[in-house]
Every structure is written in C-alpha cells, then in structure tokens.
Amino acid sequence: EVQLVESGGGLVQPGGSLRLSCAASGFTFSSYWMNWVRQAPGKGLEWVANINQDGSEKYYVDSVKGQFTISRDNAKNSLYLQMNSLRAEDTAVYYCVRGTIGVAGLDYWGQGTLVTVSS
Amino acid sequence: QTVVTQEPSLTVSPGGTVTLTCASSTGAVTSGYSPNWFQQKPGQAPRALIYGTSNKHSWTPARFSGSLLGGKAALTLSGAQPEDEADYYCLLIYGGVGGVFGGGTKLTVL
C-alpha cells in the first residue's frame, strides 16, 4: 500500500524557516518524480515544486523560487521541502504527492502538514 | 502568469450528468498539457481521478471520464451519486515540468 506521511509543519514567525519531510513507503521511491502541493486555508490547490528521480532536476512555482528548496534522499525514501524567509502568504497545508509514470500527472497524496506563519 | 479557469460552482441532480471544464489563459487546452482532475471532500486530502486527459486511476469510479471539449479539458460525471458532492480541481502541466491548478469547482448533488 502506497503511503506518504508528511511531518515538520507548525507555527513559525515571519522570516523564519521550516523543513518539511515526507516519508514514503509501499513503492519504489527512487523510480518516481515527487511533488509538493499546498492549499491555503479555505483556498484552492497550488503546485509548489517537483523533483525527478535522482534529484538532478527541480522545478518551482515562481512565487517560491529562491525561497524554497526541494530535495530527496532515496536511501531513506524521503522527500523534503526547505522553506526560508517565510511569509504569512505561505500559510497552508502542504501535501507530498507522487508523480505518475509515463504520462505526466499526480496520483497518491499524503494527508498534509499545516504550516502557519504568524507572529 | 498563466491562469487556469474552472466553473466556480455547478449543481447536478442525483443520477444526472454534468460536465466540468478547465480552460487555459494561454489558449486551447491540448493533450500536451496532460490534464489531471482531482476530487476533494471537506477535511480530506485531494484524490486523483484522471491523468493525461482521459486515463483513469485504478480507484476511479467508472462514472467519471475525462476528455477535451471545445478547447478545454473536461471532466464528465454520468449518473451522479450523493457522495460525488465535492470540490473538483483540474491541473494543467506546462512545459512538462510544472503545473497550474484551476481555482476549483464546487459540485452540489441536489
């Protein structure tokens, strides 16, 4: 059974940093693109970043370029999102999402971890 | 900045058929954007329904189908059930590497 479990969310002050983690199980993690998607309270979904199988390709939504860094450790079956210089508008539930194979898309989602940026 | 547009809300009768659409500010949606569709119920994580325009996941109910329609991506629900009441999001993938979600459609089954 595919499982994606996010952790690392919480309350952080504006300008602070946070590192999210996603523990993957039930599939060959190193064979898949992985993504982060976020959802602000009461709002829609926003694709944030993705990373290819060996970590050599990374892409970001414009609003987080230079601020967030996606990475992975295939030996630990883990995905990460380092978030720096956090702002109130980064407040959201952050989901770890697996990419589909072959045709571009997303399939399995974690339950999400809430990041709240507030003083 | 690319904008993906969906109907804010739609209503369908139980057993009825409804089509949700997904438009791109860049022009006609083609299979090259690999349209994806997701369902989200209150308090839950989104669930994937369709990828690559019309491909279903193993868990996708047969009553859901994806297509291209009049320059847009489309999600058709045939034989709506009460449990289909939810928010639906489309995702278009630009350049094959990054995606943009639509604003979502709130579907009411009434």
Coordinates of N, CA and C in Angstrom, one line a residue:
Chain A
E1 N 0.8 -1.2 0.0 CA 0.0 0.0 0.0 C 0.9 1.3 0.0
V2 N 0.6 2.1 -1.0 CA 1.4 3.4 -1.0 C 1.0 4.3 0.1
Q3 N 2.0 4.8 0.8 CA 1.8 5.7 1.9 C 2.8 6.9 1.8
L4 N 2.2 8.1 2.0 CA 3.1 9.3 2.1 C 2.7 10.0 3.4
V5 N 3.6 10.2 4.2 CA 3.4 10.8 5.5 C 4.2 12.0 5.7
E6 N 3.6 13.2 5.8 CA 4.3 14.4 5.9 C 4.5 14.8 7.4
S7 N 5.6 15.5 7.7 CA 5.8 16.0 9.0 C 6.6 17.3 9.0
G8 N 6.7 17.9 10.1 CA 7.6 19.1 10.2 C 6.8 20.4 10.1
G9 N 5.5 20.4 10.0 CA 4.7 21.6 10.0 C 4.6 22.2 11.4
G10 N 4.1 23.4 11.5 CA 3.9 24.0 12.7 C 3.8 25.5 12.6
L11 N 3.9 26.2 13.8 CA 3.8 27.7 13.8 C 5.2 28.3 13.7
V12 N 5.4 29.2 12.8 CA 6.7 29.8 12.7 C 6.5 31.3 12.5
Q13 N 7.4 32.1 13.0 CA 7.3 33.6 12.8 C 7.7 34.0 11.4
P14 N 7.1 35.1 11.0 CA 7.5 35.7 9.7 C 9.0 35.8 9.6
G15 N 9.6 35.4 8.5 CA 11.0 35.5 8.3 C 11.7 34.2 8.7
G16 N 11.0 33.3 9.4 CA 11.6 32.1 9.9 C 11.7 31.0 8.8
S17 N 12.2 29.9 9.3 CA 12.5 28.7 8.4 C 11.8 27.5 8.9
L18 N 11.5 26.6 8.0 CA 10.9 25.3 8.4 C 11.3 24.3 7.4
R19 N 11.5 23.0 7.8 CA 11.8 21.9 6.9 C 10.8 20.9 7.0
L20 N 10.1 20.7 5.9 CA 9.1 19.6 5.8 C 9.7 18.3 5.3
S21 N 9.2 17.2 5.8 CA 9.6 15.9 5.4 C 8.4 15.1 5.0
C22 N 8.7 14.1 4.1 CA 7.7 13.2 3.6 C 8.3 11.8 3.6
A23 N 7.7 10.9 4.4 CA 8.2 9.6 4.4 C 7.4 8.7 3.5
A24 N 8.0 8.1 2.5 CA 7.3 7.3 1.5 C 7.5 5.8 1.8
S25 N 6.4 5.0 1.5 CA 6.5 3.6 1.7 C 5.5 2.9 0.7
G26 N 5.7 1.6 0.5 CA 4.8 0.9 -0.4 C 5.1 0.9 -1.8
F27 N 6.2 1.6 -2.2 CA 6.5 1.7 -3.7 C 8.0 2.0 -3.8
T28 N 8.6 1.8 -5.0 CA 10.0 2.1 -5.2 C 10.2 3.6 -5.4
F29 N 10.5 4.2 -4.3 CA 10.5 5.7 -4.2 C 11.5 6.3 -5.3
S30 N 12.6 5.6 -5.5 CA 13.6 6.2 -6.4 C 13.2 6.2 -7.9
S31 N 12.0 5.6 -8.2 CA 11.5 5.5 -9.5 C 10.6 6.6 -9.9
Y32 N 10.2 7.5 -9.0 CA 9.1 8.4 -9.2 C 9.6 9.9 -9.0
W33 N 9.0 10.7 -9.9 CA 9.0 12.2 -9.6 C 8.2 12.4 -8.3
M34 N 8.6 13.4 -7.6 CA 7.8 13.7 -6.4 C 7.5 15.2 -6.4
N35 N 6.4 15.6 -5.7 CA 5.9 16.9 -5.8 C 5.5 17.4 -4.4
W36 N 5.5 18.7 -4.2 CA 4.8 19.4 -3.1 C 3.7 20.3 -3.7
V37 N 2.5 20.2 -3.0 CA 1.4 21.0 -3.4 C 0.9 21.6 -2.1
R38 N 0.4 22.8 -2.2 CA -0.1 23.5 -0.9 C -1.5 24.0 -1.1
Q39 N -2.1 24.2 0.0 CA -3.5 24.7 0.0 C -3.7 25.7 1.2
A40 N -3.8 26.9 0.9 CA -4.1 27.9 1.9 C -5.5 27.7 2.5
P41 N -5.7 28.1 3.8 CA -7.0 27.8 4.4 C -8.1 28.4 3.6
G42 N -9.1 27.5 3.3 CA -10.3 27.9 2.5 C -10.0 28.2 1.1
K43 N -8.8 27.9 0.6 CA -8.5 28.3 -0.8 C -8.2 27.0 -1.7
G44 N -7.8 27.2 -2.9 CA -7.6 26.1 -3.8 C -6.2 25.6 -3.7
L45 N -5.9 24.6 -4.6 CA -4.6 24.0 -4.6 C -3.6 24.8 -5.4
E46 N -2.4 24.7 -5.0 CA -1.3 25.4 -5.7 C -0.1 24.4 -5.8
W47 N 0.3 24.1 -7.0 CA 1.5 23.2 -7.2 C 2.7 24.1 -6.8
V48 N 3.6 23.5 -6.0 CA 4.8 24.3 -5.4 C 6.1 23.9 -6.1
A49 N 6.4 22.6 -6.1 CA 7.7 22.2 -6.6 C 7.7 20.7 -6.9
N50 N 8.6 20.3 -7.8 CA 8.8 18.9 -8.0 C 10.3 18.6 -8.2
I51 N 10.6 17.3 -8.2 CA 11.9 16.8 -8.3 C 11.9 15.5 -9.0
N52 N 12.9 15.2 -9.8 CA 13.0 14.0 -10.6 C 13.6 12.9 -9.7
Q53 N 13.7 11.7 -10.4 CA 14.0 10.5 -9.6 C 15.4 10.6 -8.9
D54 N 16.4 11.2 -9.5 CA 17.7 11.2 -8.8 C 18.0 12.6 -8.3
G55 N 17.1 13.5 -8.3 CA 17.3 14.8 -7.7 C 18.0 15.8 -8.6
S56 N 18.3 15.4 -9.8 CA 19.1 16.3 -10.7 C 18.2 17.4 -11.4
E57 N 16.9 17.2 -11.4 CA 16.0 18.2 -11.9 C 15.0 18.7 -10.9
K58 N 14.9 20.0 -10.7 CA 14.0 20.5 -9.7 C 13.3 21.7 -10.4
Y59 N 12.0 21.9 -10.1 CA 11.2 23.0 -10.7 C 10.3 23.5 -9.6
Y60 N 10.1 24.9 -9.7 CA 9.4 25.6 -8.6 C 8.4 26.5 -9.3
V61 N 7.3 26.8 -8.5 CA 6.4 27.8 -8.9 C 7.1 29.2 -8.7
D62 N 6.8 30.1 -9.5 CA 7.6 31.4 -9.5 C 7.6 32.0 -8.1
S63 N 6.5 31.9 -7.4 CA 6.4 32.6 -6.1 C 7.3 32.1 -5.0
V64 N 7.9 30.9 -5.2 CA 8.8 30.4 -4.2 C 10.2 30.2 -4.6
K65 N 10.5 30.5 -5.9 CA 11.9 30.4 -6.4 C 12.8 31.2 -5.5
G66 N 13.9 30.6 -5.1 CA 14.9 31.3 -4.3 C 14.6 31.3 -2.8
Q67 N 13.4 30.8 -2.5 CA 12.9 30.8 -1.1 C 12.8 29.4 -0.6
F68 N 12.3 28.5 -1.4 CA 12.1 27.1 -1.1 C 13.1 26.2 -1.8
T69 N 13.4 25.1 -1.2 CA 14.3 24.1 -1.9 C 13.8 22.7 -1.7
I70 N 13.5 22.0 -2.8 CA 13.0 20.6 -2.7 C 14.3 19.7 -2.8
S71 N 14.2 18.6 -2.1 CA 15.3 17.6 -2.1 C 14.7 16.3 -1.8
R72 N 15.6 15.3 -2.0 CA 15.1 13.9 -1.6 C 16.3 13.1 -1.2
D73 N 16.0 12.0 -0.5 CA 17.1 11.1 -0.1 C 16.5 9.7 -0.4
N74 N 16.9 9.1 -1.5 CA 16.3 7.9 -2.0 C 16.7 6.7 -1.0
A75 N 17.8 6.8 -0.3 CA 18.2 5.8 0.6 C 17.3 5.7 1.8
K76 N 16.7 6.9 2.1 CA 15.7 7.0 3.3 C 14.3 7.0 2.8
N77 N 14.1 6.9 1.5 CA 12.7 7.0 1.0 C 12.0 8.3 1.5
S78 N 12.7 9.4 1.4 CA 12.2 10.6 2.0 C 12.3 11.8 1.0
L79 N 11.3 12.7 1.1 CA 11.2 13.9 0.3 C 11.2 15.1 1.3
Y80 N 11.9 16.2 0.9 CA 12.0 17.3 1.8 C 11.6 18.6 1.1
L81 N 11.2 19.6 1.9 CA 11.0 20.9 1.4 C 11.6 21.9 2.5
Q82 N 12.7 22.5 2.1 CA 13.2 23.5 3.0 C 12.6 24.9 2.6
M83 N 12.0 25.5 3.6 CA 11.3 26.8 3.4 C 11.9 27.9 4.2
N84 N 12.4 28.9 3.6 CA 13.1 30.0 4.3 C 12.3 31.3 4.0
S85 N 12.7 32.3 4.8 CA 12.1 33.6 4.7 C 10.6 33.6 4.6
L86 N 10.0 32.8 5.5 CA 8.5 32.5 5.4 C 7.7 33.8 5.6
R87 N 6.6 33.8 4.9 CA 5.7 35.0 4.9 C 4.3 34.5 5.2
A88 N 3.4 35.4 5.6 CA 2.1 35.0 6.0 C 1.4 34.3 4.9
E89 N 1.7 34.7 3.6 CA 1.0 34.0 2.5 C 1.5 32.6 2.2
D90 N 2.5 32.1 3.0 CA 3.0 30.8 2.8 C 2.2 29.8 3.8
T91 N 1.3 30.4 4.6 CA 0.5 29.6 5.5 C -0.5 28.7 4.6
A92 N -0.3 27.4 4.9 CA -1.1 26.4 4.1 C -0.9 25.0 4.6
V93 N -1.7 24.1 4.1 CA -1.4 22.7 4.3 C -0.6 22.3 3.1
Y94 N 0.5 21.7 3.4 CA 1.5 21.2 2.4 C 1.4 19.7 2.2
Y95 N 1.1 19.3 1.0 CA 0.9 17.9 0.6 C 2.1 17.4 -0.1
C96 N 2.5 16.2 0.2 CA 3.5 15.4 -0.6 C 2.7 14.6 -1.6
V97 N 3.1 14.6 -2.8 CA 2.3 14.0 -3.9 C 3.2 13.2 -4.8
R98 N 2.9 12.0 -5.1 CA 3.7 11.2 -6.1 C 3.3 11.5 -7.5
G99 N 4.3 11.6 -8.4 CA 4.0 11.7 -9.8 C 3.7 10.4 -10.5
T100 N 2.9 10.5 -11.5 CA 2.6 9.3 -12.3 C 3.7 8.9 -13.2
I101 N 3.7 7.7 -13.6 CA 4.8 7.2 -14.5 C 4.3 7.2 -15.9
G102 N 5.1 7.7 -16.9 CA 4.7 7.7 -18.3 C 4.0 9.0 -18.7
V103 N 2.8 9.1 -18.3 CA 2.0 10.3 -18.6 C 2.1 11.3 -17.4
A104 N 2.3 12.5 -17.7 CA 2.5 13.5 -16.6 C 1.3 13.6 -15.7
G105 N 1.4 13.6 -14.4 CA 0.3 13.7 -13.5 C 0.7 13.4 -12.1
L106 N -0.3 13.5 -11.3 CA -0.1 13.2 -9.8 C -1.1 12.1 -9.5
D107 N -0.6 11.1 -8.6 CA -1.5 10.1 -8.2 C -1.8 10.1 -6.7
Y108 N -0.8 9.6 -5.9 CA -1.0 9.4 -4.5 C -0.7 10.7 -3.7
W109 N -1.5 11.0 -2.7 CA -1.4 12.2 -1.9 C -1.2 11.8 -0.4
G110 N -0.3 12.5 0.3 CA -0.3 12.4 1.7 C -1.5 13.1 2.4
Q111 N -1.6 13.1 3.7 CA -2.6 13.8 4.4 C -2.3 15.2 4.6
G112 N -1.1 15.6 4.4 CA -0.7 17.0 4.6 C -0.2 17.4 5.9
T113 N 0.6 18.5 6.0 CA 1.1 19.1 7.2 C 0.8 20.6 7.2
L114 N 0.3 21.1 8.3 CA -0.1 22.5 8.3 C 1.1 23.4 8.7
V115 N 1.4 24.4 7.9 CA 2.4 25.4 8.2 C 1.6 26.7 8.4
T116 N 1.9 27.3 9.6 CA 1.2 28.6 9.9 C 2.3 29.6 10.2
V117 N 2.3 30.7 9.4 CA 3.3 31.8 9.5 C 2.6 33.0 10.2
S118 N 3.0 33.2 11.4 CA 2.3 34.3 12.2 C 3.1 34.7 13.4
S119 N 3.0 35.9 13.7 CA 3.7 36.4 14.9 C 2.9 36.4 16.1
Chain B
Q1 N 1.5 35.6 -16.3 CA 1.2 34.5 -15.4 C 0.0 33.7 -15.9
T2 N 0.2 32.4 -16.0 CA -0.8 31.5 -16.5 C -1.9 31.3 -15.6
V3 N -3.1 31.4 -16.1 CA -4.3 31.2 -15.3 C -5.2 30.1 -15.8
V4 N -5.6 29.2 -15.0 CA -6.4 28.1 -15.3 C -7.8 28.3 -14.7
T5 N -8.8 28.3 -15.6 CA -10.2 28.7 -15.1 C -11.2 27.5 -15.1
Q6 N -11.9 27.4 -14.0 CA -12.9 26.4 -13.9 C -14.2 27.1 -13.5
E7 N -15.4 26.5 -13.7 CA -16.6 27.0 -13.2 C -16.6 27.0 -11.7
P8 N -17.0 28.1 -11.0 CA -16.9 28.2 -9.6 C -17.8 27.2 -8.9
S9 N -19.0 27.0 -9.5 CA -19.9 26.0 -8.9 C -20.9 25.4 -9.9
L10 N -21.3 24.2 -9.7 CA -22.3 23.5 -10.6 C -23.2 22.7 -9.7
T11 N -24.4 22.5 -10.2 CA -25.3 21.6 -9.5 C -25.8 20.5 -10.4
V12 N -25.9 19.3 -9.9 CA -26.4 18.2 -10.7 C -27.4 17.4 -9.9
S13 N -28.4 16.9 -10.5 CA -29.4 16.0 -9.8 C -28.9 14.6 -9.7
P14 N -29.3 14.0 -8.6 CA -28.8 12.6 -8.4 C -29.2 11.8 -9.7
G15 N -28.3 11.0 -10.2 CA -28.5 10.2 -11.4 C -28.2 11.0 -12.7
G16 N -28.0 12.3 -12.6 CA -27.8 13.1 -13.7 C -26.4 13.2 -14.2
T17 N -26.2 13.9 -15.3 CA -24.9 14.1 -15.9 C -24.5 15.5 -15.9
V18 N -23.2 15.7 -15.6 CA -22.7 17.1 -15.5 C -21.2 17.1 -16.1
T19 N -20.9 18.2 -16.8 CA -19.5 18.3 -17.3 C -18.8 19.5 -16.7
L20 N -17.7 19.3 -16.1 CA -16.9 20.4 -15.6 C -15.8 20.7 -16.6
T21 N -15.4 22.0 -16.8 CA -14.4 22.3 -17.8 C -13.2 23.0 -17.1
C22 N -12.1 23.1 -17.9 CA -10.9 23.6 -17.4 C -10.2 24.3 -18.6
A23 N -10.1 25.7 -18.5 CA -9.6 26.5 -19.6 C -8.2 27.1 -19.2
S24 N -7.4 27.3 -20.2 CA -6.1 27.9 -20.0 C -6.0 29.3 -20.6
S25 N -5.4 30.2 -19.9 CA -5.3 31.6 -20.4 C -4.3 31.7 -21.6
T26 N -3.6 30.6 -21.8 CA -2.6 30.6 -23.0 C -3.2 30.2 -24.3
G27 N -4.5 29.7 -24.2 CA -5.2 29.2 -25.4 C -5.8 27.9 -25.2
A28 N -6.0 27.2 -26.3 CA -6.7 25.9 -26.3 C -5.9 24.9 -25.5
V29 N -6.6 24.1 -24.7 CA -6.0 23.0 -23.9 C -5.9 21.8 -24.9
T30 N -4.7 21.3 -24.9 CA -4.5 20.1 -25.7 C -4.0 19.0 -24.8
S31 N -3.8 17.8 -25.4 CA -3.3 16.7 -24.6 C -1.9 16.9 -24.1
G32 N -1.2 17.8 -24.8 CA 0.1 18.1 -24.3 C 0.2 18.7 -22.9
Y33 N -0.9 19.3 -22.5 CA -0.9 19.8 -21.1 C -1.3 18.7 -20.1
S34 N -1.5 17.5 -20.6 CA -1.7 16.3 -19.7 C -2.8 16.7 -18.6
P35 N -3.9 17.1 -19.0 CA -4.9 17.5 -17.9 C -5.1 16.4 -16.9
N36 N -5.1 16.8 -15.6 CA -5.4 15.9 -14.5 C -6.6 16.5 -13.8
W37 N -7.4 15.6 -13.1 CA -8.5 16.0 -12.3 C -8.5 15.4 -11.0
F38 N -8.9 16.2 -10.0 CA -8.8 15.7 -8.6 C -10.1 16.1 -7.9
Q39 N -10.5 15.2 -6.9 CA -11.7 15.4 -6.1 C -11.3 15.7 -4.7
Q40 N -11.9 16.6 -4.0 CA -11.5 16.9 -2.6 C -12.8 17.1 -1.8
K41 N -13.0 16.3 -0.8 CA -14.1 16.5 0.1 C -13.6 17.2 1.4
P42 N -14.6 17.8 2.1 CA -14.2 18.7 3.2 C -13.3 17.9 4.2
G43 N -12.2 18.5 4.6 CA -11.4 17.9 5.7 C -10.5 16.8 5.2
Q44 N -10.5 16.5 3.9 CA -9.7 15.4 3.3 C -8.7 15.9 2.3
A45 N -7.7 15.1 2.1 CA -6.7 15.4 1.1 C -7.4 15.2 -0.3
P46 N -6.9 15.8 -1.3 CA -7.4 15.6 -2.6 C -7.2 14.1 -3.1
R47 N -8.0 13.6 -4.0 CA -7.9 12.3 -4.5 C -7.8 12.4 -6.0
A48 N -6.9 11.8 -6.6 CA -6.7 11.8 -8.1 C -7.8 11.0 -8.8
L49 N -8.3 11.6 -9.8 CA -9.4 10.9 -10.6 C -8.9 10.6 -12.0
I50 N -8.3 11.5 -12.7 CA -7.9 11.4 -14.1 C -6.5 12.0 -14.3
Y51 N -5.7 11.4 -15.2 CA -4.5 12.0 -15.6 C -4.3 11.8 -17.1
G52 N -3.5 12.6 -17.7 CA -3.2 12.5 -19.2 C -4.5 12.6 -20.0
T53 N -5.4 13.6 -19.6 CA -6.6 13.9 -20.3 C -7.7 12.9 -19.9
S54 N -7.5 11.6 -20.1 CA -8.6 10.7 -20.0 C -8.3 9.4 -19.3
N55 N -7.1 9.2 -18.8 CA -6.7 8.0 -18.1 C -7.2 8.0 -16.7
K56 N -7.8 6.8 -16.3 CA -8.3 6.7 -15.0 C -7.3 5.9 -14.1
H57 N -7.3 6.3 -12.8 CA -6.6 5.5 -11.9 C -7.4 4.3 -11.5
S58 N -6.7 3.3 -10.9 CA -7.4 2.1 -10.6 C -8.6 2.3 -9.7
W59 N -8.6 3.3 -8.9 CA -9.7 3.6 -8.0 C -10.8 4.5 -8.5
T60 N -10.6 5.0 -9.7 CA -11.5 6.0 -10.2 C -12.9 5.3 -10.6
P61 N -14.0 5.8 -10.0 CA -15.3 5.2 -10.4 C -15.5 5.3 -11.9
A62 N -16.2 4.3 -12.5 CA -16.4 4.3 -13.9 C -17.3 5.5 -14.4
R63 N -18.0 6.1 -13.5 CA -18.9 7.2 -13.9 C -18.2 8.5 -14.2
F64 N -16.9 8.5 -13.9 CA -16.1 9.7 -14.2 C -15.3 9.5 -15.5
S65 N -15.3 10.5 -16.4 CA -14.5 10.4 -17.6 C -13.9 11.7 -17.9
G66 N -12.7 11.7 -18.6 CA -12.0 12.9 -19.0 C -11.9 13.0 -20.5
S67 N -11.9 14.2 -21.0 CA -11.8 14.5 -22.4 C -11.4 15.9 -22.7
L68 N -11.2 16.2 -24.0 CA -11.0 17.6 -24.4 C -12.3 18.0 -25.1
L69 N -12.8 19.2 -24.9 CA -14.1 19.6 -25.4 C -14.0 21.1 -25.7
G70 N -14.1 21.5 -27.0 CA -14.1 22.9 -27.3 C -12.9 23.7 -26.8
G71 N -11.7 23.1 -26.9 CA -10.5 23.8 -26.5 C -10.3 23.8 -25.0
K72 N -11.1 23.0 -24.3 CA -10.9 22.9 -22.8 C -10.7 21.5 -22.4
A73 N -10.2 21.2 -21.3 CA -10.2 19.9 -20.7 C -11.6 19.8 -20.0
A74 N -12.1 18.5 -20.0 CA -13.4 18.3 -19.4 C -13.5 17.1 -18.6
L75 N -14.2 17.2 -17.5 CA -14.5 16.0 -16.6 C -16.0 15.8 -16.6
T76 N -16.4 14.7 -17.1 CA -17.9 14.3 -17.1 C -18.2 13.3 -16.1
L77 N -19.3 13.6 -15.3 CA -19.8 12.7 -14.3 C -21.2 12.2 -14.8
S78 N -21.3 11.0 -15.1 CA -22.5 10.4 -15.6 C -23.2 9.5 -14.5
G79 N -24.4 9.9 -14.1 CA -25.0 9.1 -13.0 C -24.5 9.6 -11.7
A80 N -24.7 10.8 -11.4 CA -24.1 11.4 -10.2 C -24.7 10.8 -8.9
Q81 N -23.9 10.6 -7.9 CA -24.2 10.0 -6.7 C -24.1 11.1 -5.6
P82 N -24.8 10.9 -4.5 CA -24.7 11.9 -3.4 C -23.2 12.1 -2.9
E83 N -22.5 11.0 -2.9 CA -21.1 11.0 -2.5 C -20.2 11.7 -3.4
D84 N -20.7 12.1 -4.6 CA -19.8 12.9 -5.5 C -19.8 14.4 -5.2
E85 N -20.6 14.8 -4.3 CA -20.6 16.2 -3.9 C -19.2 16.5 -3.3
A86 N -18.5 17.5 -3.9 CA -17.1 17.7 -3.5 C -16.6 18.9 -4.3
D87 N -15.4 19.3 -4.0 CA -14.7 20.3 -4.9 C -13.8 19.5 -5.9
Y88 N -13.8 20.0 -7.1 CA -13.0 19.3 -8.2 C -12.0 20.3 -8.7
Y89 N -10.8 19.8 -8.8 CA -9.7 20.7 -9.4 C -9.1 20.1 -10.6
C90 N -8.8 20.9 -11.6 CA -8.0 20.4 -12.7 C -6.6 20.9 -12.6
L91 N -5.7 20.2 -13.2 CA -4.3 20.6 -13.2 C -3.8 20.5 -14.6
L92 N -3.2 21.6 -15.1 CA -2.5 21.5 -16.4 C -1.0 21.6 -16.2
I93 N -0.3 20.8 -17.0 CA 1.1 20.8 -16.9 C 1.8 21.5 -18.0
Y94 N 2.5 22.6 -17.7 CA 3.1 23.4 -18.7 C 4.6 23.1 -18.9
G95 N 5.0 22.9 -20.1 CA 6.4 22.6 -20.3 C 6.8 21.3 -19.8
G96 N 5.9 20.5 -19.4 CA 6.1 19.1 -18.9 C 6.8 19.0 -17.6
V97 N 7.0 20.1 -16.9 CA 7.7 20.1 -15.7 C 7.0 20.8 -14.5
G98 N 6.1 21.7 -14.8 CA 5.4 22.4 -13.7 C 4.0 22.5 -14.0
G99 N 3.2 22.6 -12.9 CA 1.7 22.6 -13.1 C 1.0 23.8 -12.5
V100 N -0.2 24.0 -13.1 CA -1.0 25.1 -12.6 C -2.4 24.5 -12.4
F101 N -2.9 24.7 -11.2 CA -4.2 24.2 -10.8 C -5.3 25.3 -11.2
G102 N -6.4 24.8 -11.5 CA -7.6 25.7 -11.7 C -8.1 26.0 -10.3
G103 N -9.0 27.0 -10.2 CA -9.5 27.5 -9.0 C -10.5 26.6 -8.3
G104 N -10.9 25.5 -9.0 CA -11.8 24.5 -8.4 C -13.3 24.8 -8.7
T105 N -14.0 23.7 -8.8 CA -15.5 23.8 -9.0 C -16.1 23.1 -7.8
K106 N -17.0 23.8 -7.2 CA -17.8 23.2 -6.1 C -19.0 22.5 -6.7
L107 N -19.1 21.2 -6.6 CA -20.2 20.4 -7.2 C -21.2 20.0 -6.2
T108 N -22.4 20.4 -6.4 CA -23.5 20.1 -5.5 C -24.4 19.1 -6.2
V109 N -24.7 18.0 -5.4 CA -25.6 17.0 -6.0 C -27.0 17.2 -5.2
L110 N -27.9 17.7 -5.9 CA -29.2 18.1 -5.3 C -30.4 17.8 -6.2

